[in-house]
């Protein structure tokens, strides 16, 4: 085992949360030595699109990255909600109005593009980026923490666990397990010129239906069309090990309207994402080990907030670092404590709301009729239900 040179911060996991955290800390305190340990052989992101709401684009603007993000992404015109069975528009948000209200845009971007932008910014700030480094444990000492892999030990003032939903390091803090929702997602991003018909290339469209939904939006300056189809698996509910298969996908959407069914052949069928979250926890800190991103608060994706909340985490930890630095010394214990106190109630609310949002989207029968009536009556300029989410006191 090699002892690597000591550093100030070790971040475990090079996803959007880990890179965001590394960048935010490096920007907050020039000269701070930040090292990211990623288990994969290269840094990258799988999957297709990501929606970034104003609470996240505000953070990216603070890091000087928003112009780059907008240049690689799309500023959609509207977020439209439709019924998946009859295709009717139920309600919408005007995203230009949303930007005026919250002072930052709603952007959709390919995950790989956002990840690449964060990676470039980390390199420019001197963040050390290490691949093939699967962290197996963290050893906690007095005022120090060490991340341990099979062949290296990295000791730092703090270790940030940004190792995702299945976080191995979270087990140091909580013995909870990921919870299956029995829902599964199929994704696909195809070049626009391969699309049949006349797709809505300026909007984010969500078709909500009984036990299923479909999300569609353009990506990469409008060159790609992104789709995510999500459904509840009967086999998962029956306790079968093999669930969320392509035949279940087709059966789940059989009763939906033609525009929704037409989307299914364009999805990638060789890969799916089973949807898990966890119960919120508020103890995010053990000594000098702290949780961030999905490792801290994995959520169902119905509010499109997992990565947005990870970026908020990064911003919050960096703010606490600044506030807890005096006479050239950092009070790391104070900074970690305040970070967790500030972040955990908010992310718990997002986790719980995401679950309820999913129930609303996927209901059937009388509940569906009532839901549709309420959504159709909604004034599109009524923002009361999202003010708490998008209007955060950042920057
Ligand atoms: C279908 C779907 C759609 C979504 N849509 C949106 C959306 O529109 N907007 C939004 O904000 N969010 C969305 N999300 C959520 C978002 O993708 C996640 O919340 C976000 O990517 C979490 O980032 P993270 O860095 O915390 O974790 P991850 O992306 O899981 O990254 C963890 C990293 O840690 C590495 N790692 C793991 N274990 C170790 C170890 N032991 N040692 C070293 N490295 C390790 C992994 O290889 C990985 O690189 C969606 C999620 C899904 C499933």
Short mmCIF file of N, CA and C in Angstrom, two decimals, residues 80-223:
data_model
loop_
_atom_site.label_atom_id
_atom_site.label_comp_id
_atom_site.label_asym_id
_atom_site.label_seq_id
_atom_site.Cartn_x
_atom_site.Cartn_y
_atom_site.Cartn_z
N UNK A 80 -44.14 21.48 -20.52
CA UNK A 80 -45.55 21.16 -20.77
C UNK A 80 -45.89 19.81 -20.15
N UNK A 81 -47.01 19.75 -19.46
CA UNK A 81 -47.47 18.49 -18.90
C UNK A 81 -48.72 18.04 -19.65
N UNK A 82 -48.70 16.81 -20.15
CA UNK A 82 -49.83 16.26 -20.90
C UNK A 82 -50.29 14.96 -20.27
N UNK A 83 -51.53 14.59 -20.52
CA UNK A 83 -52.02 13.28 -20.09
C UNK A 83 -51.52 12.24 -21.09
N UNK A 84 -50.95 11.14 -20.59
CA UNK A 84 -50.35 10.15 -21.48
C UNK A 84 -51.39 9.31 -22.21
N UNK A 85 -52.62 9.27 -21.69
CA UNK A 85 -53.63 8.40 -22.30
C UNK A 85 -54.35 9.14 -23.44
N UNK A 86 -54.83 10.38 -23.17
CA UNK A 86 -55.56 11.08 -24.24
C UNK A 86 -54.72 12.18 -24.90
N UNK A 87 -53.50 12.42 -24.39
CA UNK A 87 -52.60 13.36 -25.05
C UNK A 87 -52.90 14.83 -24.77
N UNK A 88 -53.96 15.12 -24.00
CA UNK A 88 -54.37 16.50 -23.74
C UNK A 88 -53.33 17.28 -22.95
N UNK A 89 -53.13 18.57 -23.29
CA UNK A 89 -52.26 19.40 -22.44
C UNK A 89 -52.99 19.70 -21.14
N UNK A 90 -52.31 19.50 -20.02
CA UNK A 90 -52.92 19.73 -18.70
C UNK A 90 -52.50 21.08 -18.13
N UNK A 91 -51.22 21.38 -18.23
CA UNK A 91 -50.72 22.66 -17.71
C UNK A 91 -49.32 22.88 -18.28
N UNK A 92 -48.77 24.08 -18.06
CA UNK A 92 -47.40 24.33 -18.52
C UNK A 92 -46.75 25.43 -17.68
N UNK A 93 -45.44 25.49 -17.78
CA UNK A 93 -44.68 26.61 -17.23
C UNK A 93 -44.03 27.33 -18.40
N UNK A 94 -44.11 28.66 -18.40
CA UNK A 94 -43.41 29.47 -19.40
C UNK A 94 -42.00 29.69 -18.87
N UNK A 95 -40.99 29.12 -19.53
CA UNK A 95 -39.65 29.11 -18.93
C UNK A 95 -38.92 30.45 -19.05
N UNK A 96 -39.36 31.32 -19.97
CA UNK A 96 -38.80 32.67 -19.99
C UNK A 96 -39.31 33.45 -18.78
N UNK A 97 -40.59 33.26 -18.47
CA UNK A 97 -41.19 33.90 -17.29
C UNK A 97 -40.52 33.35 -16.01
N UNK A 98 -40.27 32.03 -16.03
CA UNK A 98 -39.62 31.39 -14.88
C UNK A 98 -38.24 32.01 -14.64
N UNK A 99 -37.50 32.26 -15.73
CA UNK A 99 -36.16 32.85 -15.60
C UNK A 99 -36.26 34.26 -15.01
N UNK A 100 -37.27 35.02 -15.47
CA UNK A 100 -37.45 36.38 -14.91
C UNK A 100 -37.73 36.29 -13.41
N UNK A 101 -38.56 35.33 -13.02
CA UNK A 101 -38.97 35.24 -11.62
C UNK A 101 -37.81 34.82 -10.71
N UNK A 102 -37.03 33.83 -11.18
CA UNK A 102 -36.00 33.27 -10.30
C UNK A 102 -34.59 33.76 -10.61
N UNK A 103 -34.46 34.57 -11.65
CA UNK A 103 -33.17 35.21 -11.92
C UNK A 103 -32.12 34.28 -12.49
N UNK A 104 -32.53 33.14 -12.99
CA UNK A 104 -31.59 32.21 -13.62
C UNK A 104 -32.38 31.31 -14.56
N UNK A 105 -31.74 30.82 -15.63
CA UNK A 105 -32.51 30.08 -16.64
C UNK A 105 -32.77 28.62 -16.28
N UNK A 106 -33.71 28.01 -17.01
CA UNK A 106 -33.96 26.57 -16.97
C UNK A 106 -33.26 26.00 -18.21
N UNK A 107 -32.27 25.15 -18.02
CA UNK A 107 -31.45 24.66 -19.14
C UNK A 107 -31.55 23.15 -19.20
N UNK A 108 -31.58 22.59 -20.41
CA UNK A 108 -31.42 21.13 -20.56
C UNK A 108 -30.11 20.88 -21.29
N UNK A 109 -29.37 19.88 -20.82
CA UNK A 109 -28.02 19.66 -21.33
C UNK A 109 -27.72 18.16 -21.32
N UNK A 110 -26.89 17.72 -22.23
CA UNK A 110 -26.42 16.33 -22.19
C UNK A 110 -25.52 16.18 -20.95
N UNK A 111 -25.75 15.08 -20.19
CA UNK A 111 -24.95 14.89 -18.96
C UNK A 111 -23.46 14.88 -19.26
N UNK A 112 -23.10 14.24 -20.38
CA UNK A 112 -21.68 14.17 -20.73
C UNK A 112 -21.11 15.57 -20.93
N UNK A 113 -21.91 16.49 -21.49
CA UNK A 113 -21.42 17.86 -21.73
C UNK A 113 -21.24 18.60 -20.41
N UNK A 114 -22.20 18.45 -19.49
CA UNK A 114 -22.04 19.12 -18.18
C UNK A 114 -20.84 18.54 -17.44
N UNK A 115 -20.71 17.24 -17.48
CA UNK A 115 -19.60 16.58 -16.80
C UNK A 115 -18.27 17.07 -17.36
N UNK A 116 -18.19 17.18 -18.70
CA UNK A 116 -16.95 17.63 -19.34
C UNK A 116 -16.63 19.08 -18.95
N UNK A 117 -17.66 19.91 -18.83
CA UNK A 117 -17.45 21.31 -18.44
C UNK A 117 -16.90 21.36 -17.01
N UNK A 118 -17.47 20.56 -16.12
CA UNK A 118 -16.98 20.54 -14.73
C UNK A 118 -15.55 19.99 -14.66
N UNK A 119 -15.27 18.97 -15.46
CA UNK A 119 -13.93 18.37 -15.46
C UNK A 119 -12.89 19.39 -15.92
N UNK A 120 -13.21 20.11 -16.99
CA UNK A 120 -12.27 21.13 -17.50
C UNK A 120 -12.03 22.19 -16.44
N UNK A 121 -13.11 22.61 -15.78
CA UNK A 121 -12.98 23.67 -14.76
C UNK A 121 -12.15 23.16 -13.58
N UNK A 122 -12.33 21.89 -13.20
CA UNK A 122 -11.52 21.32 -12.10
C UNK A 122 -10.04 21.35 -12.49
N UNK A 123 -9.74 20.91 -13.72
CA UNK A 123 -8.33 20.91 -14.17
C UNK A 123 -7.76 22.31 -14.12
N UNK A 124 -8.56 23.28 -14.59
CA UNK A 124 -8.07 24.67 -14.63
C UNK A 124 -7.79 25.19 -13.23
N UNK A 125 -8.51 24.68 -12.24
CA UNK A 125 -8.29 25.14 -10.85
C UNK A 125 -7.26 24.28 -10.12
N UNK A 126 -6.61 23.35 -10.83
CA UNK A 126 -5.54 22.56 -10.22
C UNK A 126 -6.03 21.39 -9.38
N UNK A 127 -7.30 21.00 -9.54
CA UNK A 127 -7.80 19.82 -8.81
C UNK A 127 -7.08 18.58 -9.35
N UNK A 128 -6.60 17.72 -8.45
CA UNK A 128 -5.91 16.51 -8.86
C UNK A 128 -6.95 15.43 -9.15
N UNK A 129 -6.89 14.83 -10.32
CA UNK A 129 -7.93 13.89 -10.75
C UNK A 129 -7.32 12.50 -10.91
N UNK A 130 -7.78 11.55 -10.10
CA UNK A 130 -7.18 10.21 -10.08
C UNK A 130 -8.24 9.19 -10.48
N UNK A 131 -7.94 8.36 -11.47
CA UNK A 131 -8.87 7.29 -11.87
C UNK A 131 -8.38 5.94 -11.36
N UNK A 132 -9.15 4.88 -11.60
CA UNK A 132 -8.82 3.52 -11.14
C UNK A 132 -8.56 3.51 -9.63
N UNK A 133 -9.31 4.28 -8.90
CA UNK A 133 -9.10 4.37 -7.45
C UNK A 133 -10.42 4.08 -6.73
N UNK A 134 -10.69 2.81 -6.52
CA UNK A 134 -11.93 2.41 -5.85
C UNK A 134 -11.71 2.44 -4.33
N UNK A 135 -12.35 3.38 -3.67
CA UNK A 135 -12.16 3.54 -2.23
C UNK A 135 -12.97 2.46 -1.50
N UNK A 136 -12.28 1.74 -0.62
CA UNK A 136 -12.95 0.64 0.09
C UNK A 136 -13.35 1.02 1.50
N UNK A 137 -12.63 1.99 2.06
CA UNK A 137 -12.94 2.36 3.44
C UNK A 137 -12.38 3.76 3.72
N UNK A 138 -12.83 4.32 4.82
CA UNK A 138 -12.27 5.58 5.29
C UNK A 138 -11.83 5.37 6.74
N UNK A 139 -10.61 5.78 7.04
CA UNK A 139 -10.14 5.69 8.42
C UNK A 139 -10.17 7.10 9.00
N UNK A 140 -10.80 7.22 10.17
CA UNK A 140 -10.95 8.54 10.78
C UNK A 140 -9.95 8.71 11.92
N UNK A 141 -9.22 9.84 11.91
CA UNK A 141 -8.29 10.14 13.00
C UNK A 141 -8.64 11.49 13.58
N UNK A 142 -7.81 11.99 14.44
CA UNK A 142 -8.08 13.29 15.04
C UNK A 142 -7.74 14.39 14.04
N UNK A 143 -8.76 15.07 13.57
CA UNK A 143 -8.55 16.17 12.62
C UNK A 143 -8.07 15.70 11.25
N UNK A 144 -8.18 14.41 10.96
CA UNK A 144 -7.75 13.88 9.66
C UNK A 144 -8.72 12.77 9.24
N UNK A 145 -8.67 12.42 7.97
CA UNK A 145 -9.39 11.24 7.48
C UNK A 145 -8.60 10.68 6.31
N UNK A 146 -8.61 9.36 6.17
CA UNK A 146 -7.87 8.73 5.07
C UNK A 146 -8.82 7.87 4.24
N UNK A 147 -8.75 8.04 2.93
CA UNK A 147 -9.50 7.19 2.01
C UNK A 147 -8.57 6.06 1.58
N UNK A 148 -9.07 4.82 1.70
CA UNK A 148 -8.20 3.68 1.48
C UNK A 148 -8.68 2.86 0.29
N UNK A 149 -7.81 2.63 -0.69
CA UNK A 149 -8.11 1.73 -1.80
C UNK A 149 -7.24 0.48 -1.63
N UNK A 150 -7.26 -0.43 -2.62
CA UNK A 150 -6.46 -1.65 -2.50
C UNK A 150 -4.97 -1.33 -2.43
N UNK A 151 -4.57 -0.23 -3.08
CA UNK A 151 -3.12 0.01 -3.14
C UNK A 151 -2.69 1.43 -2.81
N UNK A 152 -3.60 2.24 -2.24
CA UNK A 152 -3.16 3.58 -1.85
C UNK A 152 -3.98 4.08 -0.65
N UNK A 153 -3.37 5.02 0.06
CA UNK A 153 -4.04 5.64 1.20
C UNK A 153 -3.87 7.15 1.03
N UNK A 154 -4.97 7.87 0.97
CA UNK A 154 -4.94 9.32 0.78
C UNK A 154 -5.47 10.00 2.03
N UNK A 155 -4.59 10.71 2.71
CA UNK A 155 -4.97 11.36 3.97
C UNK A 155 -5.17 12.85 3.74
N UNK A 156 -6.24 13.39 4.36
CA UNK A 156 -6.60 14.79 4.13
C UNK A 156 -7.28 15.36 5.37
N UNK A 157 -7.53 16.67 5.35
CA UNK A 157 -8.29 17.28 6.45
C UNK A 157 -9.73 16.81 6.43
N UNK A 158 -10.30 16.65 5.23
CA UNK A 158 -11.66 16.08 5.13
C UNK A 158 -11.74 15.11 3.95
N UNK A 159 -12.63 14.13 4.08
CA UNK A 159 -12.99 13.26 2.95
C UNK A 159 -14.46 13.51 2.64
N UNK A 160 -14.73 13.87 1.38
CA UNK A 160 -16.11 14.10 0.93
C UNK A 160 -16.56 12.85 0.18
N UNK A 161 -17.60 12.19 0.69
CA UNK A 161 -18.12 10.99 0.04
C UNK A 161 -19.17 11.41 -0.98
N UNK A 162 -18.79 11.39 -2.26
CA UNK A 162 -19.73 11.69 -3.35
C UNK A 162 -19.82 10.46 -4.24
N UNK A 163 -20.00 9.30 -3.58
CA UNK A 163 -19.93 8.02 -4.30
C UNK A 163 -21.31 7.46 -4.65
N UNK A 164 -22.31 8.34 -4.75
CA UNK A 164 -23.56 7.96 -5.39
C UNK A 164 -24.54 7.18 -4.54
N UNK A 165 -25.63 6.78 -5.20
CA UNK A 165 -26.75 6.07 -4.55
C UNK A 165 -26.27 4.88 -3.71
N UNK A 166 -25.39 4.07 -4.27
CA UNK A 166 -24.95 2.86 -3.56
C UNK A 166 -23.77 3.12 -2.64
N UNK A 167 -23.56 4.37 -2.25
CA UNK A 167 -22.40 4.81 -1.47
C UNK A 167 -21.89 3.80 -0.43
N UNK A 168 -20.65 3.39 -0.63
CA UNK A 168 -20.03 2.50 0.36
C UNK A 168 -19.68 3.29 1.63
N UNK A 169 -19.33 4.56 1.44
CA UNK A 169 -18.88 5.35 2.60
C UNK A 169 -20.04 5.78 3.49
N UNK A 170 -21.23 5.88 2.91
CA UNK A 170 -22.41 6.23 3.74
C UNK A 170 -22.59 5.18 4.84
N UNK A 171 -22.18 3.95 4.59
CA UNK A 171 -22.35 2.88 5.60
C UNK A 171 -21.59 3.20 6.88
N UNK A 172 -20.61 4.13 6.82
CA UNK A 172 -19.92 4.56 8.05
C UNK A 172 -20.84 5.40 8.93
N UNK A 173 -21.87 5.96 8.31
CA UNK A 173 -22.73 6.93 8.99
C UNK A 173 -24.12 6.37 9.25
N UNK A 174 -24.62 5.55 8.33
CA UNK A 174 -26.00 5.04 8.44
C UNK A 174 -26.04 3.62 7.90
N UNK A 175 -26.89 2.77 8.53
CA UNK A 175 -26.97 1.39 8.04
C UNK A 175 -28.18 1.18 7.13
N UNK A 176 -28.75 2.27 6.60
CA UNK A 176 -29.91 2.13 5.73
C UNK A 176 -29.49 1.59 4.35
N UNK A 177 -30.48 1.14 3.60
CA UNK A 177 -30.24 0.58 2.26
C UNK A 177 -31.07 1.35 1.23
N UNK A 178 -30.64 1.34 -0.06
CA UNK A 178 -31.50 1.92 -1.10
C UNK A 178 -32.86 1.22 -1.13
N UNK A 179 -33.91 1.99 -1.42
CA UNK A 179 -35.29 1.48 -1.44
C UNK A 179 -35.77 1.42 -2.89
N UNK A 180 -36.22 0.25 -3.33
CA UNK A 180 -36.71 0.12 -4.70
C UNK A 180 -38.10 0.73 -4.82
N UNK A 181 -38.31 1.52 -5.88
CA UNK A 181 -39.65 2.07 -6.13
C UNK A 181 -40.45 1.15 -7.03
N UNK A 182 -39.80 0.09 -7.56
CA UNK A 182 -40.39 -0.83 -8.54
C UNK A 182 -40.61 -0.14 -9.90
N UNK A 183 -40.12 1.09 -10.02
CA UNK A 183 -40.18 1.77 -11.32
C UNK A 183 -38.82 1.66 -12.00
N UNK A 184 -38.84 1.72 -13.33
CA UNK A 184 -37.61 1.59 -14.09
C UNK A 184 -37.65 2.58 -15.26
N UNK A 185 -36.48 3.09 -15.65
CA UNK A 185 -36.40 4.08 -16.73
C UNK A 185 -35.65 3.51 -17.93
N UNK A 186 -36.18 3.77 -19.11
CA UNK A 186 -35.46 3.54 -20.36
C UNK A 186 -35.16 4.91 -20.96
N UNK A 187 -33.94 5.07 -21.47
CA UNK A 187 -33.56 6.37 -22.02
C UNK A 187 -33.14 6.22 -23.47
N UNK A 188 -33.02 7.33 -24.14
CA UNK A 188 -32.50 7.31 -25.50
C UNK A 188 -32.34 8.73 -25.99
N UNK A 189 -31.21 9.02 -26.64
CA UNK A 189 -31.02 10.33 -27.28
C UNK A 189 -30.65 10.05 -28.74
N UNK A 190 -31.45 10.58 -29.66
CA UNK A 190 -31.21 10.30 -31.08
C UNK A 190 -31.03 11.62 -31.83
N UNK A 191 -30.23 11.59 -32.93
CA UNK A 191 -30.11 12.80 -33.75
C UNK A 191 -31.48 13.21 -34.26
N UNK A 192 -31.71 14.51 -34.25
CA UNK A 192 -33.03 15.03 -34.62
C UNK A 192 -33.44 14.60 -36.03
N UNK A 193 -32.46 14.51 -36.95
CA UNK A 193 -32.83 14.18 -38.33
C UNK A 193 -33.32 12.73 -38.47
N UNK A 194 -33.11 11.90 -37.43
CA UNK A 194 -33.62 10.52 -37.50
C UNK A 194 -35.06 10.40 -37.00
N UNK A 195 -35.60 11.53 -36.51
CA UNK A 195 -36.95 11.45 -35.92
C UNK A 195 -38.02 11.43 -36.99
N UNK A 196 -39.03 10.55 -36.82
CA UNK A 196 -40.18 10.62 -37.72
C UNK A 196 -41.09 11.75 -37.28
N UNK A 197 -41.88 12.27 -38.18
CA UNK A 197 -42.92 13.26 -37.81
C UNK A 197 -42.35 14.60 -37.42
N UNK A 198 -43.09 15.31 -36.60
CA UNK A 198 -42.77 16.69 -36.27
C UNK A 198 -42.64 16.84 -34.76
N UNK A 199 -41.49 16.51 -34.20
CA UNK A 199 -41.36 16.56 -32.75
C UNK A 199 -41.35 18.01 -32.24
N UNK A 200 -41.71 18.17 -30.98
CA UNK A 200 -41.74 19.50 -30.36
C UNK A 200 -40.31 19.78 -29.88
N UNK A 201 -39.56 20.52 -30.68
CA UNK A 201 -38.13 20.67 -30.41
C UNK A 201 -37.80 21.85 -29.51
N UNK A 202 -38.79 22.61 -29.10
CA UNK A 202 -38.50 23.78 -28.27
C UNK A 202 -38.93 23.59 -26.82
N UNK A 203 -39.62 22.48 -26.51
CA UNK A 203 -40.22 22.33 -25.18
C UNK A 203 -39.67 21.11 -24.44
N UNK A 204 -39.83 21.14 -23.12
CA UNK A 204 -39.72 19.93 -22.31
C UNK A 204 -41.15 19.43 -22.16
N UNK A 205 -41.43 18.20 -22.60
CA UNK A 205 -42.80 17.67 -22.53
C UNK A 205 -42.81 16.43 -21.65
N UNK A 206 -43.73 16.42 -20.69
CA UNK A 206 -43.90 15.26 -19.82
C UNK A 206 -45.31 14.74 -20.02
N UNK A 207 -45.43 13.50 -20.50
CA UNK A 207 -46.73 12.82 -20.58
C UNK A 207 -46.89 11.98 -19.33
N UNK A 208 -47.90 12.26 -18.52
CA UNK A 208 -48.07 11.49 -17.27
C UNK A 208 -49.26 10.55 -17.41
N UNK A 209 -49.10 9.32 -16.94
CA UNK A 209 -50.16 8.34 -17.13
C UNK A 209 -50.17 7.30 -16.02
N UNK A 210 -51.17 6.40 -16.06
CA UNK A 210 -51.26 5.38 -15.02
C UNK A 210 -49.99 4.52 -14.96
N UNK A 211 -49.29 4.62 -13.89
CA UNK A 211 -48.09 3.81 -13.60
C UNK A 211 -46.98 3.99 -14.64
N UNK A 212 -47.02 5.09 -15.40
CA UNK A 212 -45.97 5.32 -16.39
C UNK A 212 -45.90 6.80 -16.75
N UNK A 213 -44.75 7.22 -17.28
CA UNK A 213 -44.67 8.55 -17.87
C UNK A 213 -43.54 8.59 -18.89
N UNK A 214 -43.59 9.62 -19.73
CA UNK A 214 -42.57 9.82 -20.77
C UNK A 214 -42.12 11.28 -20.72
N UNK A 215 -40.80 11.49 -20.71
CA UNK A 215 -40.25 12.85 -20.73
C UNK A 215 -39.48 13.01 -22.04
N UNK A 216 -39.67 14.15 -22.71
CA UNK A 216 -38.98 14.41 -23.99
C UNK A 216 -38.46 15.85 -24.01
N UNK A 217 -37.23 16.01 -24.48
CA UNK A 217 -36.72 17.37 -24.69
C UNK A 217 -35.51 17.36 -25.62
N UNK A 218 -35.23 18.51 -26.25
CA UNK A 218 -34.07 18.57 -27.13
C UNK A 218 -32.78 18.75 -26.33
N UNK A 219 -31.67 18.34 -26.92
CA UNK A 219 -30.35 18.47 -26.28
C UNK A 219 -29.36 19.04 -27.28
N UNK A 220 -28.19 19.39 -26.78
CA UNK A 220 -27.05 19.78 -27.61
C UNK A 220 -27.45 20.76 -28.71
N UNK A 221 -27.84 21.95 -28.33
CA UNK A 221 -28.23 23.03 -29.25
C UNK A 221 -29.36 22.60 -30.18
N UNK A 222 -30.11 21.56 -29.79
CA UNK A 222 -31.23 21.10 -30.62
C UNK A 222 -30.83 20.03 -31.61
N UNK A 223 -29.58 19.52 -31.53
CA UNK A 223 -29.14 18.49 -32.49
C UNK A 223 -29.65 17.10 -32.09
#
